Tab-separated table of C-alpha atoms and ligand atoms in Angstrom:
chain	number	residue	atom	x	y	z
A	21	MET	CA	95.376	59.292	101.742
A	22	ASP	CA	96.024	59.184	97.982
A	23	ARG	CA	92.380	58.223	97.175
A	24	PHE	CA	91.090	61.692	98.060
A	25	THR	CA	92.135	64.963	96.456
A	26	THR	CA	90.770	67.671	98.700
A	27	ILE	CA	93.691	69.440	100.242
A	28	ILE	CA	92.721	70.337	103.803
A	29	GLU	CA	94.222	72.802	106.247
A	30	PRO	CA	96.705	70.425	108.003
A	31	PHE	CA	95.848	71.674	111.506
A	32	ARG	CA	92.964	72.169	113.800
A	33	ILE	CA	92.229	75.299	115.753
A	34	LYS	CA	92.813	75.546	119.393
A	35	SER	CA	92.663	79.273	120.097
A	36	VAL	CA	90.494	81.665	118.152
A	37	GLU	CA	90.641	85.391	117.558
A	38	PRO	CA	87.175	86.773	116.864
A	39	ILE	CA	86.773	88.938	113.679
A	40	ARG	CA	84.291	91.801	114.063
A	41	LEU	CA	81.782	91.981	111.223
A	42	THR	CA	81.274	95.533	109.970
A	43	THR	CA	78.779	97.232	107.556
A	44	VAL	CA	79.588	98.979	104.321
A	45	GLU	CA	78.428	102.245	105.983
A	46	GLU	CA	80.920	101.819	108.855
A	47	ARG	CA	83.741	100.919	106.501
A	48	ASP	CA	82.968	103.922	104.272
A	49	ALA	CA	83.401	106.129	107.354
A	50	HIS	CA	86.640	104.376	108.415
A	51	LEU	CA	87.958	104.875	104.828
A	52	ARG	CA	87.295	108.554	104.865
A	53	ASP	CA	88.870	108.874	108.298
A	54	ALA	CA	91.922	106.989	106.986
A	55	GLY	CA	92.264	109.320	104.045
A	56	TYR	CA	91.560	106.234	101.796
A	57	ASN	CA	94.922	104.863	102.847
A	58	LEU	CA	94.530	101.291	104.159
A	59	PHE	CA	97.703	101.643	106.271
A	60	ASN	CA	95.862	104.203	108.396
A	61	LEU	CA	93.006	101.803	109.294
A	62	HIS	CA	92.635	100.255	112.762
A	63	ALA	CA	93.283	96.594	112.222
A	64	ALA	CA	90.219	95.810	114.309
A	65	ASP	CA	88.092	97.436	111.611
A	66	VAL	CA	89.463	94.995	108.973
A	67	LEU	CA	87.612	91.709	108.295
A	68	ILE	CA	90.278	89.790	106.286
A	69	ASP	CA	93.691	91.295	106.554
A	70	LEU	CA	95.887	90.434	103.435
A	71	LEU	CA	98.160	93.501	103.906
A	72	THR	CA	101.188	91.307	104.461
A	73	ASP	CA	102.343	87.721	105.223
A	74	SER	CA	105.108	89.111	107.392
A	75	GLY	CA	104.878	88.146	111.047
A	76	THR	CA	101.131	87.748	110.772
A	77	GLY	CA	100.886	83.923	110.731
A	78	ALA	CA	99.535	81.740	113.440
A	79	MET	CA	101.982	79.809	115.686
A	80	SER	CA	101.631	76.125	116.455
A	81	SER	CA	101.153	74.578	119.932
A	82	GLU	CA	104.841	73.551	119.668
A	83	GLN	CA	105.883	77.080	119.073
A	84	TRP	CA	103.731	78.324	121.969
A	85	ALA	CA	105.298	75.581	124.159
A	86	GLY	CA	108.672	77.018	123.047
A	87	ILE	CA	107.577	80.441	124.157
A	88	GLN	CA	107.022	78.994	127.651
A	89	ARG	CA	110.333	77.218	127.625
A	90	GLY	CA	112.311	80.253	126.454
A	91	ASP	CA	115.419	80.782	128.643
A	92	GLU	CA	116.253	84.404	129.036
A	93	SER	CA	119.934	84.087	130.087
A	94	TYR	CA	121.941	87.003	128.623
A	95	ALA	CA	124.649	84.738	127.238
A	96	GLY	CA	124.667	81.162	126.040
A	97	SER	CA	120.983	80.448	126.710
A	98	PRO	CA	119.711	76.936	125.890
A	99	SER	CA	117.167	78.625	123.629
A	100	TRP	CA	119.962	80.009	121.572
A	101	PHE	CA	121.580	76.505	121.127
A	102	ARG	CA	118.163	75.059	120.101
A	103	PHE	CA	117.796	77.867	117.608
A	104	LEU	CA	121.368	77.421	116.258
A	105	ASP	CA	120.698	73.683	115.814
A	106	ALA	CA	117.471	74.296	113.897
A	107	VAL	CA	119.116	76.828	111.613
A	108	THR	CA	122.269	74.820	110.923
A	109	GLU	CA	120.304	71.589	110.333
A	110	LEU	CA	119.060	73.302	107.179
A	111	TRP	CA	121.689	75.966	106.590
A	112	PRO	CA	125.030	74.603	107.741
A	113	PHE	CA	126.906	77.929	107.557
A	114	ARG	CA	129.869	78.367	109.947
A	115	HIS	CA	128.432	81.528	111.603
A	116	VAL	CA	124.868	82.302	112.561
A	117	ILE	CA	124.097	85.780	113.865
A	118	PRO	CA	120.597	86.333	115.273
A	119	THR	CA	118.840	89.728	114.637
A	120	HIS	CA	115.420	91.164	115.504
A	121	GLN	CA	114.256	91.149	111.814
A	122	GLY	CA	115.564	90.545	108.322
A	123	ARG	CA	116.328	94.219	107.698
A	124	ALA	CA	118.686	94.286	110.769
A	125	ALA	CA	120.667	91.445	109.204
A	126	GLU	CA	120.811	93.474	105.956
A	127	LYS	CA	121.796	96.651	107.772
A	128	ILE	CA	124.706	94.932	109.529
A	129	LEU	CA	125.884	92.994	106.430
A	130	PHE	CA	125.837	96.049	104.072
A	131	SER	CA	127.469	98.304	106.694
A	132	VAL	CA	130.406	95.798	106.466
A	133	ILE	CA	130.574	95.177	102.740
A	134	GLY	CA	128.735	98.074	101.121
A	135	GLY	CA	129.946	101.656	100.388
A	136	PRO	CA	129.886	104.331	97.745
A	137	ASP	CA	131.958	102.561	95.063
A	138	LYS	CA	130.058	99.220	95.377
A	139	VAL	CA	127.344	97.567	93.362
A	140	ILE	CA	125.128	94.734	94.696
A	141	PRO	CA	123.351	92.675	92.041
A	142	SER	CA	120.243	90.567	92.835
A	143	ASN	CA	117.472	88.915	90.916
A	144	THR	CA	115.232	91.621	92.577
A	145	HIS	CA	116.179	93.398	95.774
A	146	PHE	CA	113.313	93.541	98.276
A	147	ASP	CA	112.562	97.202	99.338
A	148	THR	CA	114.385	96.982	102.711
A	149	THR	CA	117.341	95.291	101.045
A	150	ARG	CA	117.619	97.932	98.375
A	151	ALA	CA	117.177	100.724	101.039
A	152	ASN	CA	120.007	99.214	103.163
A	153	VAL	CA	122.327	98.860	100.197
A	154	GLU	CA	121.623	102.413	99.043
A	155	PHE	CA	121.994	103.757	102.560
A	156	THR	CA	125.668	102.860	102.438
A	157	GLY	CA	126.128	104.668	99.062
A	158	ALA	CA	126.200	101.436	97.080
A	159	GLU	CA	124.074	100.716	94.063
A	160	ALA	CA	121.417	97.946	94.082
A	161	ILE	CA	120.786	96.368	90.678
A	162	ASP	CA	117.986	93.998	89.695
A	163	LEU	CA	118.852	91.372	87.089
A	164	VAL	CA	115.774	89.138	86.997
A	165	ILE	CA	115.113	87.306	83.656
A	166	ALA	CA	112.908	89.141	81.157
A	167	GLU	CA	109.901	86.846	81.811
A	168	GLY	CA	110.021	88.001	85.473
A	169	ARG	CA	108.935	91.447	84.426
A	170	GLU	CA	105.902	90.401	82.439
A	171	PRO	CA	102.729	89.799	84.491
A	172	SER	CA	100.962	87.384	82.172
A	173	THR	CA	103.966	85.410	80.871
A	174	ILE	CA	104.011	81.884	82.246
A	175	HIS	CA	107.457	80.514	83.314
A	176	PRO	CA	108.111	77.898	85.996
A	177	PHE	CA	110.915	80.016	87.615
A	178	LYS	CA	110.144	83.635	87.019
A	179	GLY	CA	112.433	84.581	89.897
A	180	ASN	CA	115.627	83.316	88.061
A	181	MET	CA	118.502	85.660	87.563
A	182	ASP	CA	119.779	86.619	84.140
A	183	THR	CA	123.300	85.189	84.451
A	184	ASP	CA	124.604	86.752	81.189
A	185	ALA	CA	123.539	90.206	82.551
A	186	LEU	CA	125.300	89.338	85.829
A	187	ASP	CA	128.514	88.386	84.100
A	188	ALA	CA	128.353	91.549	81.932
A	189	LEU	CA	127.725	93.780	85.004
A	190	ILE	CA	130.767	92.291	86.845
A	191	ARG	CA	133.007	92.799	83.804
A	192	GLU	CA	131.735	96.319	83.289
A	193	ARG	CA	132.022	97.469	86.891
A	194	GLY	CA	135.012	95.417	87.873
A	195	VAL	CA	135.189	92.536	90.360
A	196	GLU	CA	136.624	94.735	93.112
A	197	HIS	CA	133.362	96.732	93.177
A	198	VAL	CA	131.017	93.735	93.526
A	199	PRO	CA	131.491	92.427	97.056
A	200	VAL	CA	128.564	89.928	96.950
A	201	VAL	CA	125.820	88.658	94.606
A	202	PHE	CA	122.318	88.283	96.149
A	203	VAL	CA	119.436	85.953	95.071
A	204	THR	CA	116.017	86.368	96.713
A	205	VAL	CA	114.128	83.081	97.099
A	206	THR	CA	111.326	83.311	96.352
A	207	ASN	CA	111.374	86.621	94.609
A	208	ASN	CA	109.070	88.734	96.763
A	209	SER	CA	109.020	91.951	94.800
A	210	GLY	CA	108.643	89.941	91.587
A	211	GLY	CA	105.378	88.336	92.643
A	212	GLY	CA	106.621	85.550	94.962
A	213	GLN	CA	108.162	83.685	91.953
A	214	PRO	CA	110.642	80.843	92.586
A	215	VAL	CA	114.287	80.435	91.594
A	216	SER	CA	115.434	77.008	90.236
A	217	LEU	CA	118.431	75.071	91.558
A	218	ALA	CA	119.765	75.080	87.975
A	219	ASN	CA	119.741	78.862	88.010
A	220	LEU	CA	121.347	79.001	91.458
A	221	ARG	CA	124.093	76.718	90.070
A	222	ALA	CA	124.521	78.999	87.087
A	223	VAL	CA	124.798	82.027	89.326
A	224	ARG	CA	127.241	80.148	91.440
A	225	GLU	CA	129.412	79.482	88.365
A	226	VAL	CA	129.532	83.118	87.538
A	227	CYS	CA	130.383	83.998	91.126
A	228	ASP	CA	133.174	81.353	91.082
A	229	ARG	CA	134.614	82.693	87.906
A	230	TYR	CA	135.248	86.016	89.668
A	231	GLY	CA	135.660	84.795	93.259
A	232	ILE	CA	132.536	86.647	94.493
A	233	PRO	CA	130.535	85.201	97.395
A	234	LEU	CA	126.813	84.351	96.756
A	235	PHE	CA	124.239	85.221	99.476
A	236	LEU	CA	120.617	84.252	99.557
A	237	ASP	CA	117.833	86.528	100.789
A	238	ALA	CA	116.154	83.315	102.033
A	239	CYS	CA	112.867	84.721	103.574
A	240	ARG	CA	110.655	82.283	101.668
A	241	PHE	CA	113.125	79.412	101.249
A	242	ALA	CA	110.690	76.602	102.057
A	243	GLU	CA	108.129	77.848	99.519
A	244	ASN	CA	110.958	78.071	96.969
A	245	ALA	CA	112.025	74.476	97.807
A	246	TRP	CA	108.394	73.296	97.277
A	247	PHE	CA	108.315	74.863	93.853
A	248	ILE	CA	111.630	73.201	92.946
A	249	ARG	CA	110.150	69.867	93.986
A	250	GLU	CA	107.026	70.506	91.911
A	251	ARG	CA	108.625	72.014	88.833
A	252	GLU	CA	112.276	71.166	88.465
A	253	ASP	CA	113.339	67.926	86.722
A	254	GLY	CA	114.842	65.346	89.100
A	255	TYR	CA	113.414	66.632	92.412
A	256	ALA	CA	109.935	65.149	92.544
A	257	ASP	CA	110.953	62.657	95.189
A	258	THR	CA	113.570	64.665	97.063
A	259	PRO	CA	112.689	65.546	100.682
A	260	ILE	CA	112.209	69.309	101.168
A	261	PRO	CA	115.012	69.587	103.822
A	262	ASP	CA	117.409	68.058	101.221
A	263	ILE	CA	116.384	70.613	98.643
A	264	VAL	CA	117.001	73.409	101.195
A	265	ARG	CA	120.398	72.007	102.035
A	266	GLU	CA	121.251	71.881	98.367
A	267	MET	CA	120.347	75.598	98.056
A	268	ALA	CA	122.540	76.202	101.125
A	269	SER	CA	125.472	74.261	99.583
A	270	LEU	CA	125.436	76.701	96.642
A	271	ALA	CA	125.641	79.811	98.815
A	272	ASP	CA	128.228	81.417	101.129
A	273	GLY	CA	125.667	83.092	103.359
A	274	MET	CA	122.126	84.308	103.836
A	275	THR	CA	119.885	86.976	105.340
A	276	MET	CA	116.654	85.848	106.799
A	277	SER	CA	113.400	87.248	108.200
A	278	GLY	CA	111.911	84.909	110.777
A	279	LYS	CA	108.551	86.547	110.122
A	280	LYS	CA	108.211	84.595	106.840
A	281	ASP	CA	109.461	81.045	106.635
A	282	ALA	CA	110.485	80.585	110.237
A	283	LEU	CA	106.768	80.888	111.048
A	284	ALA	CA	107.394	83.403	113.811
A	285	ASN	CA	106.021	86.835	114.623
A	286	ILE	CA	109.398	88.457	114.982
A	287	GLY	CA	113.053	87.537	114.384
A	288	GLY	CA	115.680	86.966	111.735
A	289	TRP	CA	119.316	86.132	111.192
A	290	LEU	CA	122.403	86.598	109.182
A	291	ALA	CA	124.585	83.587	108.423
A	292	MET	CA	127.852	83.058	106.519
A	293	ASN	CA	131.027	81.057	106.100
A	294	SER	CA	133.501	83.942	106.116
A	295	ASP	CA	135.304	84.314	109.493
A	296	THR	CA	136.388	87.848	108.656
A	297	TRP	CA	133.015	89.144	107.702
A	298	ALA	CA	131.371	87.372	110.654
A	299	GLU	CA	133.734	88.990	113.093
A	300	GLN	CA	132.955	92.480	111.727
A	301	CYS	CA	129.246	91.737	111.618
A	302	ARG	CA	129.267	90.529	115.254
A	303	ASN	CA	131.011	93.681	116.346
A	304	LEU	CA	128.193	95.767	114.727
A	305	LEU	CA	125.626	93.342	116.179
A	306	ILE	CA	126.761	94.102	119.697
A	307	LEU	CA	126.358	97.842	119.016
A	308	THR	CA	122.815	97.781	117.658
A	309	GLU	CA	121.155	94.365	118.371
A	310	GLY	CA	122.763	92.690	121.383
A	311	PHE	CA	125.085	89.928	122.430
A	312	PRO	CA	125.703	87.307	119.685
A	313	THR	CA	123.699	84.534	121.374
A	314	TYR	CA	120.430	86.547	121.354
A	315	GLY	CA	120.723	89.335	118.769
A	316	GLY	CA	117.751	91.646	119.215
A	317	LEU	CA	115.549	88.828	120.470
A	318	SER	CA	114.283	87.190	123.685
A	319	GLY	CA	115.042	83.510	124.310
A	320	ARG	CA	111.343	82.751	123.698
A	321	ASP	CA	111.501	84.329	120.228
A	322	LEU	CA	114.501	82.063	119.365
A	323	GLU	CA	112.430	79.034	120.519
A	324	ALA	CA	109.479	80.092	118.295
A	325	MET	CA	111.773	80.207	115.230
A	326	ALA	CA	113.467	76.915	116.092
A	327	ALA	CA	110.132	75.121	116.212
A	328	GLY	CA	108.843	77.021	113.177
A	329	LEU	CA	111.861	75.983	111.103
A	330	ARG	CA	111.038	72.264	111.727
A	331	GLU	CA	107.333	72.767	110.707
A	332	VAL	CA	107.893	74.934	107.652
A	333	VAL	CA	109.665	72.183	105.688
A	334	GLN	CA	106.917	69.621	106.288
A	335	GLU	CA	105.241	68.494	103.139
A	336	ASP	CA	101.687	68.680	104.389
A	337	TYR	CA	102.196	72.256	105.408
A	338	LEU	CA	103.863	73.285	102.109
A	339	ARG	CA	101.300	71.483	100.000
A	340	TYR	CA	98.494	73.346	101.812
A	341	ARG	CA	100.338	76.658	101.746
A	342	ILE	CA	101.148	76.717	98.073
A	343	ARG	CA	97.796	75.179	97.087
A	344	SER	CA	95.758	77.591	99.135
A	345	THR	CA	97.408	80.620	97.550
A	346	ALA	CA	96.941	79.149	94.105
A	347	TYR	CA	93.222	78.376	94.942
A	348	LEU	CA	92.597	82.054	95.431
A	349	GLY	CA	94.484	83.055	92.279
A	350	GLU	CA	92.915	80.401	90.082
A	351	ALA	CA	89.346	81.325	91.213
A	352	LEU	CA	90.075	84.969	90.331
A	353	LEU	CA	91.508	84.064	86.902
A	354	GLU	CA	88.565	81.910	86.201
A	355	ALA	CA	86.307	84.852	87.000
A	356	GLY	CA	88.179	86.958	84.485
A	357	VAL	CA	90.138	88.960	87.078
A	358	PRO	CA	93.620	89.573	85.644
A	359	CYS	CA	96.391	88.360	87.975
A	360	VAL	CA	100.187	87.929	87.802
A	361	GLN	CA	100.810	84.362	86.530
A	362	PRO	CA	101.755	81.785	87.490
A	363	ILE	CA	100.389	82.410	91.054
A	364	GLY	CA	103.304	82.816	93.458
A	365	GLY	CA	103.821	81.264	96.879
A	366	HIS	CA	102.691	83.852	99.389
A	367	ALA	CA	100.384	86.215	97.549
A	368	VAL	CA	98.065	86.826	94.636
A	369	TYR	CA	98.737	89.994	92.674
A	370	ILE	CA	95.751	91.532	90.767
A	371	ASP	CA	96.651	93.451	87.648
A	372	ALA	CA	94.782	96.714	88.374
A	373	ARG	CA	95.893	98.423	85.155
A	374	ALA	CA	94.213	95.621	83.120
A	375	LEU	CA	91.092	95.608	85.345
A	376	LEU	CA	90.626	99.386	85.425
A	377	PRO	CA	91.847	100.604	82.086
A	378	HIS	CA	89.675	103.738	82.424
A	379	ILE	CA	91.724	104.968	85.401
A	380	PRO	CA	95.017	106.530	84.305
A	381	PRO	CA	98.160	105.489	86.336
A	382	LEU	CA	98.448	108.972	87.875
A	383	GLU	CA	94.896	108.513	89.302
A	384	TYR	CA	96.135	105.331	90.993
A	385	PRO	CA	94.010	102.355	89.704
A	386	GLY	CA	95.640	100.092	92.359
A	387	GLN	CA	94.666	102.394	95.217
A	388	SER	CA	91.169	102.587	93.781
A	389	LEU	CA	90.799	98.835	93.713
A	390	ALA	CA	92.308	98.338	97.178
A	391	ALA	CA	90.015	101.025	98.616
A	392	ALA	CA	86.984	99.321	96.938
A	393	LEU	CA	87.867	95.862	98.322
A	394	TYR	CA	87.964	97.319	101.791
A	395	ARG	CA	84.737	99.323	101.397
A	396	GLU	CA	82.698	96.561	99.872
A	397	GLY	CA	84.068	93.550	101.781
A	398	GLY	CA	86.396	94.687	104.569
A	399	ILE	CA	89.403	93.100	102.812
A	400	ARG	CA	92.789	94.886	103.355
A	401	SER	CA	95.272	94.589	100.446
A	402	VAL	CA	98.100	96.776	99.361
A	403	GLU	CA	98.692	98.845	96.235
A	404	ILE	CA	102.081	98.019	94.557
A	405	GLY	CA	102.139	100.495	91.737
A	406	THR	CA	102.404	104.220	91.160
A	407	VAL	CA	101.480	105.201	94.715
A	408	MET	CA	104.412	103.034	95.957
A	409	PHE	CA	106.978	103.681	93.265
A	410	GLY	CA	105.788	106.707	91.250
A	411	LEU	CA	107.285	109.588	93.255
A	412	HIS	CA	110.980	110.374	92.686
A	413	PRO	CA	113.470	112.122	94.946
A	414	ASP	CA	113.355	115.249	92.731
A	415	GLY	CA	109.611	115.416	93.382
A	416	SER	CA	108.532	114.385	89.895
A	417	GLU	CA	106.044	111.596	89.320
A	418	THR	CA	105.858	108.956	86.664
A	419	PRO	CA	103.643	105.791	86.257
A	420	ALA	CA	105.136	102.592	87.752
A	421	PRO	CA	105.858	99.709	85.403
A	422	MET	CA	102.946	97.791	86.734
A	423	GLU	CA	99.794	98.671	88.743
A	424	LEU	CA	99.290	95.740	91.076
A	425	VAL	CA	97.171	95.052	94.191
A	426	ARG	CA	98.696	92.378	96.385
A	427	LEU	CA	96.679	89.963	98.434
A	428	ALA	CA	99.314	88.459	100.785
A	429	ILE	CA	98.246	85.332	102.670
A	430	PRO	CA	99.197	85.086	106.335
A	431	ARG	CA	100.462	81.546	107.206
A	432	ARG	CA	97.958	79.165	108.814
A	433	THR	CA	95.652	81.999	109.663
A	434	TYR	CA	92.581	81.969	107.449
A	435	THR	CA	90.438	79.007	106.370
A	436	GLN	CA	89.074	78.147	102.947
A	437	SER	CA	85.743	79.855	103.776
A	438	HIS	CA	87.589	83.124	104.425
A	439	VAL	CA	89.188	82.695	101.044
A	440	ASP	CA	85.846	81.859	99.398
A	441	TYR	CA	84.445	85.088	100.898
A	442	CYS	CA	87.391	87.054	99.471
A	443	ILE	CA	86.775	85.502	95.981
A	444	GLU	CA	83.068	86.509	96.183
A	445	VAL	CA	83.946	90.134	97.240
A	446	ILE	CA	86.669	90.514	94.562
A	447	ARG	CA	84.337	89.081	91.758
A	448	TRP	CA	81.594	91.517	92.882
A	449	VAL	CA	83.996	94.447	92.770
A	450	ALA	CA	85.468	93.319	89.426
A	451	GLU	CA	82.009	93.091	87.853
A	452	ARG	CA	81.501	96.689	88.802
A	453	ALA	CA	85.053	97.813	87.809
A	454	SER	CA	83.850	100.449	85.332
A	455	GLU	CA	82.116	102.317	88.189
A	456	LEU	CA	85.370	102.732	90.198
A	457	ARG	CA	86.899	106.209	90.087
A	458	GLY	CA	90.503	107.373	90.408
A	459	TYR	CA	92.010	109.217	93.368
A	460	ARG	CA	94.102	112.292	93.902
A	461	ILE	CA	96.690	112.731	96.644
A	462	VAL	CA	95.893	115.510	99.002
A	463	GLU	CA	98.872	115.078	101.380
A	464	GLN	CA	102.129	113.189	101.141
A	465	PRO	CA	105.616	112.946	102.607
A	466	PRO	CA	108.679	113.267	100.325
A	467	ALA	CA	109.620	109.580	100.416
A	468	LEU	CA	107.888	106.120	101.056
A	469	ARG	CA	104.581	107.949	100.612
A	470	HIS	CA	102.420	104.811	100.410
A	471	PHE	CA	102.540	104.446	104.175
A	472	THR	CA	101.096	107.839	105.079
A	473	ALA	CA	99.711	109.680	102.079
A	474	ARG	CA	96.077	110.793	102.182
A	475	PHE	CA	93.768	110.577	99.197
A	476	GLU	CA	90.460	111.878	97.941
A	477	PRO	CA	88.232	110.268	95.308
A	478	ILE	CA	87.958	112.104	92.019
A	479	ARG	CA	84.245	112.712	91.394
B	9	LIG	C1	110.366	90.718	104.648
B	9	LIG	C2	111.554	90.657	103.802
B	9	LIG	C3	112.707	91.289	104.184
B	9	LIG	C4	112.871	92.048	105.436
B	9	LIG	O1	112.571	91.338	106.490
B	9	LIG	P1	111.978	92.080	107.831
B	9	LIG	O2	111.894	90.975	108.864
B	9	LIG	O3	110.591	92.582	107.457
B	9	LIG	O4	112.853	93.222	108.288
B	9	LIG	C5	113.809	91.058	103.294
B	9	LIG	N1	113.679	90.382	102.143
B	9	LIG	C6	112.529	89.875	101.732
B	9	LIG	C7	112.471	89.111	100.442
B	9	LIG	C8	111.392	89.954	102.545
B	9	LIG	O5	110.249	89.365	102.149
């Protein structure tokens, strides 16, 4: 093994899903029909779909076997107990509450602990987390370290929380207004950047000082554990499951989307040690999701997550996963395409502001690049910039802090030749960057406009 350095996809393919090749002319017509918004495309017209890594991965034969084995008993299904065992083997919290997605776990938790006079700090809240915090009237505050906000600054753990800022916030607002501290691993909205165990310990210390529980938004916990092993002193020989259990030992609970590091297409959970909170959460669960041994899920979904959790902590898988994302990012950097660095775990983020300096932010350089990648090569990505964050509740519009285009990599889904093709397309578009034009919005809703807005190229 050690003699050879090529990192291969650690699986072979048993069932294939054909991709339909399309021409530039066809894609040009699809783009116009979609109002130049890639969310409006038919997925069948996309060649390589890098819109998201959420629920888009390929399941293993073990997971499909679990789908067959799924037991659909309303209460106390064997599938529930297999799921519970798989979760608690890594995350030994006293209570595990299954939900249909991560956001359902968030909705339930914040309904119990949020409210108008509360503030919830995190390194960076994911959009659904922030929305669920704010929906209760509470305030969501991001306290990532300064390096985490700078696209080209290299730091091994750019997802770390600024613990001085956390301490200051708690003192300023008062302990009674901070029901929980959240840490997102890896930091999705910050570019898929990891959080170190040293930082988790430091956050834990601040929490202990004030008696505040620490929860993890653990969606990409396995990728985070891999980065700890690679980059943090003292962990090079620690098995991944042990690193995960060490992360768990520092927390009082977690929210989780099974669509990420449980390698499933749907599912999630909420887990915690507090008996009081768990009881209140279960009462809400029964209202909106279902009985506590299935949440919003079928028995077969629980089986898929149980099997996925055992696979996601395997070293061969993680080595391939993290390496294949870095492979794309490094090839783009080598070709002079500016990207957020270091390359994160689940996605590569192209810096569209740096690549398209001739397009002002309010003409949406990220949207222009994303549209061009689809038109030229059939690649679907997503703008994370002024289209997504520029419109405010009062109707005003300002440039976002960064203009990024995210290429999210579905798990175990595309091969290296797919990625090589993407590299070729992106290089081709980047070489012609000066020819790209900005866009104007011709139709948009008052909030979350990136999903449905329609655009027109500026000639
Ligand atoms: C995807 C995600 C969520 C929400 O999970 P869903 O299953 O999509 O509802 C929450 N936090 C992070 C960091 C995520 O990536």
